[in-house]
Amino acid sequence: MLGKKQAINVDKMDTLIGKETMIAGKITANGTLRIDGRVEGEVLSQGDVIIGEGAKVQASVQARNLLVAGELKGNVAVSGRVEMAATSKLEGDIQVGTLIVEDGALFLGSCTMQKDKTHGGKPSAV
């Protein structure tokens, strides 16, 4: 979806929250989680989280990588990368290794980039 070096495999999903589903509370996942519906609360994943186009998430998110194509309102802590598609809207503060923002995406918040050991301890480029 967002370039050739995509770290998130959008074809592999362990858990899917469908378009007609609304979940309030804490979601804990070990693998890839895709949200196409509505979620309010907290999302914790050992793997990747994908917020599909049209999804509305009002939650804090912790994951390995995050791909946002819908709306996310909440703080984010990601050890790898956050990718924002042109259709995305993210309101909140993020802590991330790498941030990729497509033209047209809306980001309202602050970003703290963690040191990336693969780049000699220097922060990753935006």
mmCIF file with all atom_site columns, C-alpha atoms in Angstrom, residues 35 39 41 43 49 51-52 55-61 66-78 82 84 87-94 106-108:
data_model
loop_
_atom_site.group_PDB
_atom_site.id
_atom_site.type_symbol
_atom_site.label_atom_id
_atom_site.label_alt_id
_atom_site.label_comp_id
_atom_site.label_asym_id
_atom_site.label_entity_id
_atom_site.label_seq_id
_atom_site.pdbx_PDB_ins_code
_atom_site.Cartn_x
_atom_site.Cartn_y
_atom_site.Cartn_z
_atom_site.occupancy
_atom_site.B_iso_or_equiv
_atom_site.pdbx_formal_charge
_atom_site.auth_seq_id
_atom_site.auth_comp_id
_atom_site.auth_asym_id
_atom_site.auth_atom_id
_atom_site.pdbx_PDB_model_num
ATOM 1  C CA . ILE A 1 35  ? -9.538  -3.246 12.314 1.00 0.00 ? 35  ILE A CA 1
ATOM 2  C CA . VAL A 1 39  ? -12.799 0.265  18.521 1.00 0.00 ? 39  VAL A CA 1
ATOM 3  C CA . GLY A 1 41  ? -10.312 1.600  24.543 1.00 0.00 ? 41  GLY A CA 1
ATOM 4  C CA . VAL A 1 43  ? -5.133  -2.042 21.571 1.00 0.00 ? 43  VAL A CA 1
ATOM 5  C CA . VAL A 1 49  ? -1.938  -3.460 13.647 1.00 0.00 ? 49  VAL A CA 1
ATOM 6  C CA . ILE A 1 51  ? -6.504  0.268  10.730 1.00 0.00 ? 51  ILE A CA 1
ATOM 7  C CA . GLY A 1 52  ? -8.393  -0.045 7.471  1.00 0.00 ? 52  GLY A CA 1
ATOM 8  C CA . ALA A 1 55  ? -12.328 2.331  10.402 1.00 0.00 ? 55  ALA A CA 1
ATOM 9  C CA . LYS A 1 56  ? -12.702 4.577  13.452 1.00 0.00 ? 56  LYS A CA 1
ATOM 10 C CA . VAL A 1 57  ? -10.464 3.844  16.410 1.00 0.00 ? 57  VAL A CA 1
ATOM 11 C CA . GLN A 1 58  ? -10.424 5.849  19.623 1.00 0.00 ? 58  GLN A CA 1
ATOM 12 C CA . ALA A 1 59  ? -7.778  4.011  21.618 1.00 0.00 ? 59  ALA A CA 1
ATOM 13 C CA . SER A 1 60  ? -4.183  3.930  22.704 1.00 0.00 ? 60  SER A CA 1
ATOM 14 C CA . VAL A 1 61  ? -2.223  1.556  20.472 1.00 0.00 ? 61  VAL A CA 1
ATOM 15 C CA . LEU A 1 66  ? 1.086   0.250  12.603 1.00 0.00 ? 66  LEU A CA 1
ATOM 16 C CA . LEU A 1 67  ? -0.573  0.997  9.271  1.00 0.00 ? 67  LEU A CA 1
ATOM 17 C CA . VAL A 1 68  ? -3.327  3.626  9.398  1.00 0.00 ? 68  VAL A CA 1
ATOM 18 C CA . ALA A 1 69  ? -5.711  4.096  6.462  1.00 0.00 ? 69  ALA A CA 1
ATOM 19 C CA . GLY A 1 70  ? -8.748  5.155  8.554  1.00 0.00 ? 70  GLY A CA 1
ATOM 20 C CA . GLU A 1 71  ? -9.122  7.345  11.640 1.00 0.00 ? 71  GLU A CA 1
ATOM 21 C CA . LEU A 1 72  ? -7.181  6.917  14.880 1.00 0.00 ? 72  LEU A CA 1
ATOM 22 C CA . LYS A 1 73  ? -7.564  9.140  17.931 1.00 0.00 ? 73  LYS A CA 1
ATOM 23 C CA . GLY A 1 74  ? -5.173  8.138  20.692 1.00 0.00 ? 74  GLY A CA 1
ATOM 24 C CA . ASN A 1 75  ? -1.540  7.827  21.634 1.00 0.00 ? 75  ASN A CA 1
ATOM 25 C CA . VAL A 1 76  ? 0.672   5.329  19.827 1.00 0.00 ? 76  VAL A CA 1
ATOM 26 C CA . ALA A 1 77  ? 3.811   3.434  20.905 1.00 0.00 ? 77  ALA A CA 1
ATOM 27 C CA . VAL A 1 78  ? 5.332   1.377  18.097 1.00 0.00 ? 78  VAL A CA 1
ATOM 28 C CA . VAL A 1 82  ? 4.004   3.828  11.555 1.00 0.00 ? 82  VAL A CA 1
ATOM 29 C CA . MET A 1 84  ? -0.049  6.687  7.299  1.00 0.00 ? 84  MET A CA 1
ATOM 30 C CA . THR A 1 87  ? -6.844  8.481  3.597  1.00 0.00 ? 87  THR A CA 1
ATOM 31 C CA . SER A 1 88  ? -5.671  8.447  7.224  1.00 0.00 ? 88  SER A CA 1
ATOM 32 C CA . LYS A 1 89  ? -6.254  10.814 10.110 1.00 0.00 ? 89  LYS A CA 1
ATOM 33 C CA . LEU A 1 90  ? -4.219  10.357 13.296 1.00 0.00 ? 90  LEU A CA 1
ATOM 34 C CA . GLU A 1 91  ? -4.798  12.550 16.361 1.00 0.00 ? 91  GLU A CA 1
ATOM 35 C CA . GLY A 1 92  ? -2.413  11.827 19.214 1.00 0.00 ? 92  GLY A CA 1
ATOM 36 C CA . ASP A 1 93  ? 1.198   11.587 20.242 1.00 0.00 ? 93  ASP A CA 1
ATOM 37 C CA . ILE A 1 94  ? 3.340   8.837  18.778 1.00 0.00 ? 94  ILE A CA 1
ATOM 38 C CA . LEU A 1 106 ? -3.557  14.259 8.446  1.00 0.00 ? 106 LEU A CA 1
ATOM 39 C CA . PHE A 1 107 ? -1.434  14.040 11.608 1.00 0.00 ? 107 PHE A CA 1
ATOM 40 C CA . LEU A 1 108 ? -2.324  16.152 14.646 1.00 0.00 ? 108 LEU A CA 1
#
